[in-house]
């Protein structure tokens, strides 16, 4: 089964470049603005879009993403509305891969089977669920694979060679390497260490390896893109979004443009990288 | 009818499941640490040297065994109430005096075990979350004793209402971090401790305070607390020559309750009651996860949680900071579903009344947490015959609550 993610990486391989992956929270700062931002991202150069599913207790996220989730929840965002937003996005864009990222409880409460049906129908391509390690694969990972959705696993600096095969076993789409031990929005990773880690993961898999956590500038994005198959940027985009809001935390006329502008310059950084997608097959 | 297990004491399975509850729902960064801990604990529990150390510190440092005390005046008081309503009964009430432990609660039983495991693992930095501050104080105490760095995460709301414990922790050399995120209570302290752990994986041991979190924590904490039930069994044998007829304990995460209950789970003659915090009332803000919640996934395990229809975790409320948590240990969820343990609740008002009653009748100021258990004893004891032996876990002392309760009572007089 070929997903939009597989197709996108095949295109990038032909163009000999790495992917620029963006992360923003669904419904931040409100559902209408959030949809407008997501619609603007492909034009700004995003190759893959990750969308956060807001959750009250985001245990792996730093203050920036925590605040984004709170804004979204305060604006009435729910998992049902997140799926509806992706359905609306898909009316104009049938090629940009969409990956939902978040925590398990809202999916569990929605109902795994129903969620997978609705996610597939909405045009979602992959899932990243932070609190579902391989030890809990029977919960969502295996059912998602059967439903034709990619289940993208996080590999981290603590995932050693002994553990990597277990982590990669049911992974599809790409591997998301978390470049630091820590929460989102933390200090940047050393790009040489990242290159080494990506090489280590690639000895175990033919999947593309994208790298996230701590990438904030076009230069940093280029550095990571030269050493991996994709750079993921989240907190830096959410920071700009947050800075564009008015005193009451509401979107302003600048919000969409400011986020899109930063995305465009980060995309520029990724595209200027030498190397590109090195994965075969 | 669901088939019941042959034993209620054999869980969890090797993946940390009690029936459908429990598990290891943590970020990949933490998974190798959780597996390391599982192995380190498995090694420790069969190592005679570890057991010798535990026994020695329990006796000479914590002051165990804690007494099993016949609460004569409370018993007489409730018999008089029974008689006034034409009933002949009134159970004989025993208090398991966990409040007499060093640091003032049952929490130290678990912390001792975890710190000894942390030392075996070569960890130098200990982090903990705390609600009422009792687990934080116990952790700060053992870190002082063993010369370990200690950071305690505590919701900003709890920092304000449990100030005496904050001062104690700081005196013991711990760094107390007030948590400003979310509802600024116990669940947010847990989130923040997990964020610290995921960042400082190389040298840090997370000392969880209750029977929750990813496997092996619920099992390990239960094992360390089971000394409460083991002693109770022996002490009751010495006092009355038989098993107790009922056990009762308050429940936030549920570690004091699990510790008392576990050794008795397979004694079918023993009735077991857990008491959750009903806060302002079960139809208002409360912390009764089993009564008012449903199964979900949070903080590393599947268990009963208070949440909305979108799976967002709801604010809990209890007058007692130690019970102010929207979840409960996974083994309790399983014991609830199998029907082995009966879960009740007590409101803030009932706990306050019980707090004052025990203080005046027995000269024992209970923690507000433990007062929730006393509140249900007031109802259950008069309904049972005089030869019924009821054990209440007096999990902590109320010194930390004196300023808060004093303010509430003063406010009512004026």
XYZ file of C-alpha atoms in Angstrom:
695
model
C 0.000 0.000 0.000
C 1.514 3.333 -1.038
C 0.561 6.310 1.088
C 0.945 10.009 0.358
C 4.019 9.888 2.612
C 5.673 7.186 0.492
C 4.829 9.129 -2.681
C 6.222 12.348 -1.240
C 9.547 10.781 -0.278
C 9.801 9.169 -3.737
C 9.395 12.654 -5.285
C 11.991 14.111 -2.921
C 14.435 11.387 -3.837
C 14.062 12.369 -7.484
C 14.685 15.999 -6.545
C 17.610 14.867 -4.392
C 16.594 16.849 -1.366
C 15.366 16.365 2.184
C 11.873 17.021 3.480
C 10.743 20.089 5.361
C 8.237 18.951 7.963
C 6.158 21.470 9.926
C 4.302 21.007 13.191
C 1.438 23.165 14.434
C -1.354 22.491 16.892
C -4.843 21.899 15.490
C -7.145 24.739 16.500
C -4.383 27.106 17.605
C -5.260 29.894 18.210
C -8.744 29.104 16.875
C -10.134 26.595 14.345
C -10.585 29.093 11.476
C -7.095 30.627 11.716
C -5.570 27.212 12.207
C -7.085 25.940 8.933
C -5.901 29.069 7.112
C -2.331 28.491 8.371
C -2.310 24.853 7.372
C -3.601 25.749 3.914
C -0.735 28.240 3.550
C 2.001 25.770 4.521
C 2.405 23.779 1.271
C 2.838 27.023 -0.670
C 5.429 28.125 1.891
C 7.385 24.967 1.166
C 6.211 22.417 3.724
C 6.623 18.916 2.303
C 4.846 17.125 5.128
C 2.485 18.650 7.698
C 2.250 17.374 11.247
C -0.835 18.452 13.141
C -0.968 18.267 16.921
C -4.045 16.849 18.590
C -4.520 19.051 21.652
C -4.405 17.292 25.030
C -4.692 18.609 28.569
C -1.628 16.735 29.814
C 1.119 16.812 27.161
C 3.869 15.093 29.139
C 6.595 15.286 26.482
C 6.013 18.911 25.483
C 7.689 22.104 26.599
C 5.934 25.357 27.550
C 5.443 26.564 23.927
C 3.512 23.490 22.728
C 1.712 23.227 26.071
C 0.423 26.778 25.595
C -0.610 25.999 22.005
C -2.662 23.036 23.220
C -4.295 25.168 25.889
C -5.226 27.873 23.369
C -6.745 25.240 21.092
C -8.736 23.586 23.877
C -9.934 26.977 25.122
C -11.084 27.708 21.569
C -13.196 24.547 21.732
C -10.985 22.217 19.693
C -11.754 18.496 19.901
C -10.503 15.436 18.046
C -13.721 15.422 15.985
C -13.071 19.026 14.944
C -9.428 18.216 14.146
C -10.553 15.485 11.737
C -13.076 17.886 10.186
C -10.314 20.460 9.695
C -8.202 17.950 7.772
C -11.210 17.040 5.629
C -11.539 20.754 4.760
C -7.812 20.981 3.961
C -8.090 17.987 1.642
C -10.698 19.783 -0.529
C -7.858 21.848 -2.041
C -4.839 19.632 -1.482
C -4.755 15.921 -2.166
C -0.987 15.443 -2.163
C 0.608 16.977 0.954
C 0.915 14.243 3.565
C -0.794 14.944 6.879
C 0.423 13.290 10.063
C -1.514 13.591 13.314
C 0.653 13.794 16.409
C -0.345 13.651 20.042
C -1.228 11.468 23.000
C -3.261 8.296 23.157
C -6.132 9.122 25.500
C -8.271 11.244 23.137
C -7.949 8.517 20.456
C -8.732 5.775 22.981
C -11.848 7.624 24.112
C -12.901 8.346 20.506
C -12.629 4.583 19.922
C -9.675 3.129 18.000
C -11.634 1.510 15.144
C -13.916 4.506 14.611
C -10.979 6.859 14.814
C -9.018 4.944 12.162
C -12.043 4.876 9.828
C -12.676 8.597 10.292
C -8.986 9.539 10.039
C -8.605 7.587 6.810
C -11.772 9.146 5.390
C -10.557 12.627 6.369
C -7.361 12.139 4.367
C -4.876 11.564 7.172
C -1.799 9.602 6.224
C 0.085 8.861 9.406
C 0.021 8.926 13.180
C 2.619 9.751 15.812
C 1.449 8.885 19.297
C 4.000 9.873 21.885
C 2.901 7.588 24.706
C 2.586 4.373 22.682
C 5.980 2.607 22.668
C 6.377 -0.724 20.783
C 5.449 -2.534 23.994
C 1.872 -1.279 23.408
C 1.702 -1.951 19.634
C -1.516 -3.928 19.885
C -3.372 -0.791 21.053
C -3.183 1.338 17.913
C -0.087 0.637 15.819
C -1.166 -2.735 14.419
C -4.792 -1.652 13.808
C -3.505 1.537 12.084
C -1.237 -0.450 9.768
C -4.167 -2.702 8.862
C -6.258 0.388 8.124
C -3.569 1.659 5.725
C -2.249 4.469 7.903
C 1.465 4.900 8.575
C 2.441 4.575 12.205
C 5.529 6.721 12.634
C 7.679 5.840 15.565
C 9.936 8.083 17.582
C 13.518 6.933 18.032
C 15.562 8.780 20.653
C 19.138 9.001 21.909
C 18.194 6.372 24.521
C 17.060 3.916 21.828
C 20.202 1.787 21.575
C 21.142 -0.720 18.870
C 19.617 -3.525 20.884
C 16.280 -1.782 21.083
C 16.173 -0.233 17.589
C 14.873 -3.355 15.810
C 11.872 -3.468 18.179
C 11.203 0.232 17.645
C 11.478 -0.070 13.858
C 9.587 -3.343 13.504
C 6.113 -1.883 12.920
C 7.172 1.585 11.783
C 6.176 2.841 8.355
C 6.230 6.118 6.417
C 9.342 7.478 8.071
C 11.234 7.325 11.349
C 11.131 10.423 13.542
C 14.445 10.809 15.337
C 14.077 12.924 18.480
C 17.493 14.559 18.510
C 17.709 15.249 22.240
C 16.559 13.672 25.471
C 14.007 16.185 26.581
C 10.794 17.970 25.801
C 9.795 19.897 22.693
C 11.283 23.370 22.364
C 14.494 22.471 24.210
C 18.030 23.421 23.227
C 19.237 22.493 19.755
C 20.987 19.249 19.057
C 24.556 19.126 17.842
C 24.261 18.369 14.123
C 27.323 16.103 14.023
C 25.821 13.910 16.756
C 22.552 13.914 14.830
C 24.323 12.745 11.680
C 25.882 9.890 13.579
C 22.551 8.858 15.101
C 20.797 9.004 11.717
C 23.509 6.790 10.267
C 23.022 4.322 13.105
C 19.258 4.161 12.517
C 19.766 3.763 8.764
C 21.821 0.643 9.336
C 18.600 -0.887 10.658
C 16.011 0.421 8.189
C 15.459 1.585 4.631
C 12.825 4.084 5.760
C 13.541 7.824 5.577
C 14.718 9.319 8.869
C 13.462 12.801 9.775
C 14.862 14.708 12.723
C 13.071 17.001 15.121
C 13.333 18.815 18.477
C 15.437 21.941 18.847
C 15.497 23.137 15.191
C 14.668 26.858 15.184
C 16.469 28.631 12.308
C 16.960 28.188 8.539
C 20.654 27.493 9.206
C 19.885 24.808 11.749
C 17.293 23.340 9.384
C 19.893 23.187 6.623
C 22.404 21.523 8.946
C 19.896 18.838 9.880
C 18.653 18.420 6.296
C 22.220 17.719 5.162
C 22.468 14.869 7.647
C 19.004 13.333 7.399
C 15.980 12.867 5.170
C 13.994 15.661 6.727
C 13.929 18.427 9.332
C 10.889 18.857 11.582
C 10.169 22.312 13.010
C 7.446 22.876 15.593
C 8.121 25.112 18.580
C 9.750 27.870 16.462
C 6.614 28.113 14.293
C 4.320 28.037 17.313
C 6.463 30.731 18.955
C 5.927 33.050 15.990
C 2.228 32.260 15.976
C 2.033 33.047 19.673
C 3.919 36.322 19.194
C 1.453 37.446 16.522
C -1.576 37.248 18.822
C -3.227 40.255 20.442
C -3.311 40.907 24.181
C -6.300 38.565 24.583
C -4.545 35.758 22.745
C -6.689 36.181 19.632
C -5.409 35.932 16.056
C -4.527 39.171 14.266
C -4.351 40.057 10.557
C -0.644 39.137 10.689
C -0.938 35.679 12.240
C -1.211 33.555 9.077
C 1.421 35.546 7.180
C 3.955 35.535 9.987
C 3.793 31.768 10.358
C 3.898 31.257 6.585
C 6.885 33.614 6.253
C 8.923 31.740 8.848
C 7.938 28.448 7.204
C 9.138 29.807 3.849
C 12.535 30.806 5.205
C 12.956 27.480 6.991
C 11.980 25.699 3.745
C 14.644 27.741 2.009
C 17.176 26.484 4.560
C 16.171 22.864 3.955
C 16.252 23.269 0.155
C 19.741 24.809 0.287
C 21.081 21.693 1.976
C 23.516 19.604 0.047
C 22.802 15.936 -0.032
C 19.134 15.269 0.261
C 17.254 12.029 0.587
C 19.786 9.261 0.711
C 17.405 6.433 1.232
C 17.180 3.815 -1.417
C 14.078 1.798 -2.184
C -20.830 -13.660 35.240
C -17.209 -12.811 34.539
C -14.798 -15.514 35.522
C -12.862 -14.441 38.589
C -9.150 -15.086 38.897
C -7.910 -17.941 41.109
C -5.928 -15.393 43.056
C -6.245 -11.626 43.377
C -2.584 -11.450 44.332
C -0.858 -12.788 41.224
C -0.883 -9.607 39.125
C 0.430 -7.931 37.162
C 1.407 -10.024 34.127
C 4.873 -9.556 32.628
C 3.658 -6.567 30.595
C 2.366 -4.870 33.703
C -1.331 -5.530 33.174
C -3.918 -6.028 35.892
C -6.720 -7.291 33.650
C -7.045 -4.505 31.053
C -5.439 -1.921 33.348
C -1.825 -0.850 33.810
C 0.720 -1.148 30.995
C 3.618 1.048 29.905
C 2.264 4.107 28.100
C 5.386 6.270 28.063
C 7.493 8.120 25.506
C 10.217 6.110 23.787
C 12.910 8.154 25.554
C 11.725 6.740 28.880
C 11.082 3.176 27.775
C 14.690 1.951 28.169
C 14.743 3.447 31.680
C 11.509 1.756 32.604
C 12.923 -1.576 31.385
C 16.159 -0.990 33.347
C 14.152 -0.299 36.476
C 12.076 -3.420 35.962
C 15.231 -5.493 35.829
C 16.890 -3.731 38.775
C 13.807 -4.246 40.929
C 13.464 -7.892 39.898
C 17.094 -8.438 40.965
C 16.677 -6.536 44.239
C 13.532 -8.294 45.409
C 15.253 -11.694 45.402
C 18.539 -10.425 46.826
C 18.868 -11.281 50.546
C 21.199 -8.291 51.041
C 18.483 -5.929 49.769
C 15.886 -7.549 52.012
C 18.257 -7.267 54.991
C 18.793 -3.558 54.309
C 15.049 -2.996 53.984
C 14.391 -4.763 57.285
C 17.065 -2.826 59.105
C 15.982 0.629 57.900
C 12.325 -0.188 58.432
C 13.012 -1.004 62.049
C 15.649 1.542 63.052
C 14.970 4.463 60.718
C 11.222 4.398 60.003
C 10.345 2.922 63.383
C 8.387 -0.101 62.226
C 6.359 -2.052 63.000
C 3.732 0.653 63.376
C 1.225 -0.185 66.127
C -2.213 -1.639 65.536
C -4.194 0.379 68.044
C -7.633 -0.446 69.441
C -9.541 2.851 69.187
C -11.669 2.345 72.254
C -13.383 5.707 72.502
C -14.173 5.859 68.777
C -15.591 2.341 69.064
C -17.713 3.285 72.118
C -18.890 6.489 70.444
C -20.106 4.649 67.358
C -21.718 1.900 69.491
C -23.653 4.622 71.320
C -24.815 5.979 67.955
C -25.875 2.465 66.947
C -27.746 1.998 70.215
C -29.483 5.383 69.861
C -30.998 4.184 66.605
C -32.022 0.835 68.123
C -29.138 -1.192 66.729
C -27.167 -3.596 68.879
C -23.958 -3.354 66.895
C -20.863 -1.284 66.542
C -17.694 -2.851 65.174
C -14.474 -2.968 67.137
C -12.221 -0.429 65.438
C -8.474 -0.738 65.125
C -6.231 1.965 63.693
C -3.095 0.970 61.797
C -0.832 3.760 62.977
C 1.113 4.638 59.818
C 1.079 8.251 60.967
C 3.677 7.306 63.603
C 6.277 6.456 60.960
C 9.275 8.724 60.617
C 8.162 11.657 58.393
C 4.548 11.159 59.455
C 2.918 8.934 56.880
C 3.008 5.632 55.008
C 4.863 7.293 52.126
C 8.273 6.569 53.620
C 7.742 2.775 53.255
C 7.827 3.128 49.485
C 10.512 5.792 49.305
C 12.910 3.667 51.342
C 12.519 0.819 48.862
C 12.889 3.015 45.781
C 15.923 4.857 47.135
C 17.668 1.568 47.903
C 16.885 0.439 44.331
C 18.144 3.780 42.961
C 21.413 3.280 44.862
C 21.806 -0.180 43.358
C 21.337 1.429 39.927
C 23.994 4.041 40.689
C 21.595 6.997 40.330
C 22.662 10.220 42.032
C 19.705 12.494 41.373
C 16.193 11.776 42.611
C 13.034 13.506 41.421
C 9.542 13.166 42.849
C 6.074 14.641 42.526
C 4.036 15.441 45.583
C 0.482 16.502 46.398
C 0.115 16.963 50.142
C 3.875 17.026 50.458
C 4.099 13.760 52.427
C 5.772 11.885 49.583
C 8.007 14.883 48.934
C 9.040 15.026 52.581
C 9.733 11.283 52.682
C 11.820 11.548 49.504
C 13.730 14.609 50.744
C 14.373 12.765 54.020
C 15.876 9.650 52.462
C 17.854 11.747 49.990
C 19.351 13.587 52.956
C 20.104 10.276 54.641
C 21.874 8.860 51.577
C 23.414 12.081 50.250
C 21.447 12.251 46.995
C 20.304 15.324 45.063
C 16.552 15.782 45.365
C 14.091 17.816 43.282
C 10.404 17.764 44.215
C 7.673 18.987 41.858
C 4.600 20.335 43.621
C 1.579 22.138 42.196
C 1.606 25.830 43.063
C -1.836 25.483 44.670
C -0.514 22.722 46.925
C 2.624 24.696 47.770
C 0.303 27.316 49.232
C -2.008 24.986 51.155
C 0.670 22.643 52.531
C 3.315 25.171 53.467
C 4.665 23.307 56.536
C 5.747 20.445 54.279
C 7.403 22.809 51.792
C 9.502 24.240 54.604
C 10.425 20.747 55.789
C 11.524 19.651 52.316
C 13.700 22.715 51.908
C 15.262 22.206 55.322
C 16.118 18.665 54.274
C 18.017 20.049 51.310
C 15.503 19.352 48.539
C 14.693 21.822 45.802
C 10.920 22.339 45.645
C 9.679 23.440 42.226
C 6.183 24.999 42.249
C 4.362 23.850 39.087
C 2.338 26.562 37.375
C 0.931 24.534 34.463
C -2.598 23.116 34.204
C -4.575 23.105 37.449
C -1.349 23.487 39.460
C -2.029 20.400 41.586
C -0.800 16.815 41.770
C -1.447 15.779 38.154
C 0.531 18.746 36.871
C 3.358 17.985 39.297
C 3.445 14.484 37.781
C 3.571 15.916 34.231
C 6.438 18.171 35.207
C 8.352 15.356 36.912
C 7.970 13.264 33.740
C 9.319 16.209 31.707
C 12.320 16.401 34.011
C 12.894 12.645 33.753
C 12.733 12.633 29.942
C 15.333 15.429 29.941
C 17.716 14.035 32.569
C 17.571 10.357 31.701
C 21.237 9.638 32.320
C 21.544 10.254 36.042
C 17.987 10.631 37.332
C 15.727 8.206 39.173
C 12.017 9.043 39.293
C 10.650 8.121 42.714
C 6.889 7.873 42.090
C 4.783 8.299 45.213
C 1.852 6.049 44.521
C 0.763 2.785 42.898
C 0.481 4.413 39.465
C 2.684 5.172 36.455
C 4.210 2.735 33.963
C 4.984 -0.848 34.973
C 6.845 -1.746 37.213
C 5.888 1.212 39.434
C 2.369 0.101 40.449
C 3.683 -3.353 41.403
C 6.888 -2.132 43.027
C 5.199 0.562 45.134
C 2.525 -1.934 46.191
C 5.201 -4.429 47.247
C 6.969 -1.800 49.357
C 3.689 -0.750 50.980
C 2.468 -4.313 51.584
C 4.394 -4.244 54.869
C 1.298 -2.414 56.211
C -0.980 -5.363 55.527
C 1.607 -7.975 56.502
C 2.064 -6.381 59.914
C -1.677 -5.888 60.368
C -2.274 -9.565 59.748
C 0.250 -10.601 62.366
C -0.777 -7.948 64.884
C -4.455 -8.825 64.602
C -3.570 -12.467 65.101
C -1.761 -11.515 68.307
C -4.539 -9.194 69.519
C -7.639 -11.189 68.582
C -6.367 -14.544 67.406
C -7.905 -14.204 63.951
C -8.184 -12.238 60.736
C -9.894 -8.847 60.669
C -13.406 -8.767 59.201
C -12.987 -5.551 57.267
C -10.329 -3.138 56.056
C -10.790 0.473 55.083
C -8.435 3.072 53.636
C -8.539 6.364 51.771
C -7.526 6.505 48.103
C -5.929 9.165 45.938
C -3.525 7.155 43.825
C -4.118 4.421 46.355
C -0.766 3.338 47.788
C -1.696 3.181 51.463
C -4.843 1.265 50.552
C -3.017 -1.143 48.240
C -0.432 -1.773 50.955
C -3.074 -2.651 53.543
C -5.325 -4.599 51.157
C -2.911 -6.720 49.156
C -1.982 -9.347 51.763
C -5.726 -9.914 52.424
C -7.070 -10.016 48.865
C -7.396 -13.794 48.828
C -9.093 -13.956 52.257
C -12.696 -14.036 51.108
C -14.016 -13.456 54.645
C -12.381 -10.006 54.733
C -14.540 -7.153 53.411
C -12.414 -4.422 51.828
C -13.379 -0.777 51.348
C -11.531 2.024 49.568
C -12.664 5.620 50.084
C -12.210 8.179 47.331
C -12.492 11.941 47.766
C -15.957 13.214 46.813
C -14.841 16.861 47.187
C -17.826 19.212 47.005
C -20.043 16.219 46.112
C -20.141 13.608 43.351
C -22.398 15.814 41.222
C -19.941 18.713 41.599
C -16.131 18.976 41.591
C -14.559 15.874 43.130
C -11.644 13.441 42.843
C -13.520 10.103 42.809
C -12.072 8.467 39.682
C -13.785 5.078 40.083
C -17.175 6.475 41.018
C -17.198 9.337 38.520
C -14.692 8.378 35.832
C -14.035 5.752 33.191
C -11.023 3.885 31.782
C -8.463 5.967 29.904
C -4.697 6.362 29.531
C -2.606 8.880 31.473
C 0.766 9.016 33.208
C 1.965 5.700 31.857
C -1.003 3.479 32.650
C -4.565 2.614 31.703
C -6.876 3.229 34.609
C -10.071 5.020 35.651
C -9.791 8.759 35.029
C -11.939 11.842 35.311
C -12.311 13.195 31.784
C -14.689 14.749 29.291
C -16.150 13.167 26.137
C -13.100 14.257 24.106
C -10.708 12.393 26.409
C -9.433 15.606 27.984
C -8.518 15.155 31.642
C -10.773 17.062 34.021
C -9.852 18.979 37.118
C -10.153 17.034 40.312
C -11.024 18.682 43.598
C -10.480 17.602 47.158
C -9.904 19.514 50.378
C -6.988 17.153 50.811
C -4.081 17.792 48.479
C -3.015 14.140 48.640
C -6.289 12.921 47.128
C -6.608 15.727 44.574
C -5.821 13.589 41.522
C -8.091 12.674 38.579
C -6.782 9.088 38.377
C -6.144 6.045 40.542
C -3.672 3.160 40.551
C -4.456 0.526 37.883
C -4.700 -2.352 40.360
C -7.549 -0.536 42.118
C -9.345 -0.187 38.776
C -9.042 -3.940 38.355
C -10.154 -4.709 41.926
C -13.119 -2.411 41.312
C -14.120 -4.175 38.099
C -13.700 -7.648 39.606
C -15.759 -6.526 42.598
C -13.177 -7.700 45.155
C -12.934 -4.252 46.733
C -15.886 -1.922 47.336
C -15.115 1.709 46.570
C -16.953 4.424 48.456
C -16.360 8.148 48.773
C -16.417 10.922 51.362
C -16.950 14.649 50.808
C -14.768 17.511 52.051
C -17.341 18.221 54.777
C -17.474 14.608 55.941
C -13.680 14.455 56.070
C -13.516 17.671 58.105
C -16.057 16.302 60.592
C -14.165 13.013 60.877
C -10.888 14.909 61.309
C -12.345 16.683 64.350
C -14.034 13.595 65.750
C -10.883 11.475 65.810
C -8.860 14.370 67.196
C -11.265 14.864 70.112
C -12.020 11.202 70.863
C -8.613 9.614 70.484
C -6.151 12.497 70.727
C -4.896 11.628 67.280
C -4.916 14.345 64.626
C -5.256 12.495 61.315
C -4.191 13.765 57.928
C -7.176 15.096 55.952
C -6.532 12.222 53.542
C -6.921 9.583 56.266
C -9.955 11.451 57.633
C -11.828 10.374 54.481
C -11.514 6.752 55.609
C -12.650 7.655 59.139
C -15.684 9.392 57.626
C -16.929 6.097 56.156
C -16.057 4.165 59.332
C -18.566 6.418 61.097
C -21.261 4.910 58.858
C -20.006 1.361 58.402
C -19.078 0.500 62.007
C -22.541 0.998 63.597
C -24.069 -1.301 60.955
C -21.798 -4.180 61.926
C -21.914 -6.460 64.991
C -19.795 -5.849 68.063
C -17.509 -8.772 67.331
C -16.693 -7.380 63.882
C -13.028 -6.376 63.669
C -12.521 -3.315 61.473
C -9.061 -2.000 60.557
C -8.659 1.583 59.358
C -5.409 2.695 57.810
C -4.414 5.907 59.550
C -2.079 6.698 56.678
C -0.753 10.041 57.875
C -0.789 12.574 60.651
C -2.521 15.900 60.374
C 0.187 18.321 61.487
C 0.526 19.552 57.904
C -3.232 20.252 57.799
C -3.462 22.173 61.058
C -3.068 25.651 59.475
C -5.591 24.871 56.698
C -8.212 23.287 58.968
C -7.656 25.987 61.570
C -8.400 28.670 58.977
C -11.543 26.867 57.782
C -12.893 26.423 61.318
C -12.030 29.996 62.330
C -13.814 31.275 59.243
C -16.962 29.478 60.378
C -16.967 30.946 63.871
C -16.849 34.559 62.741
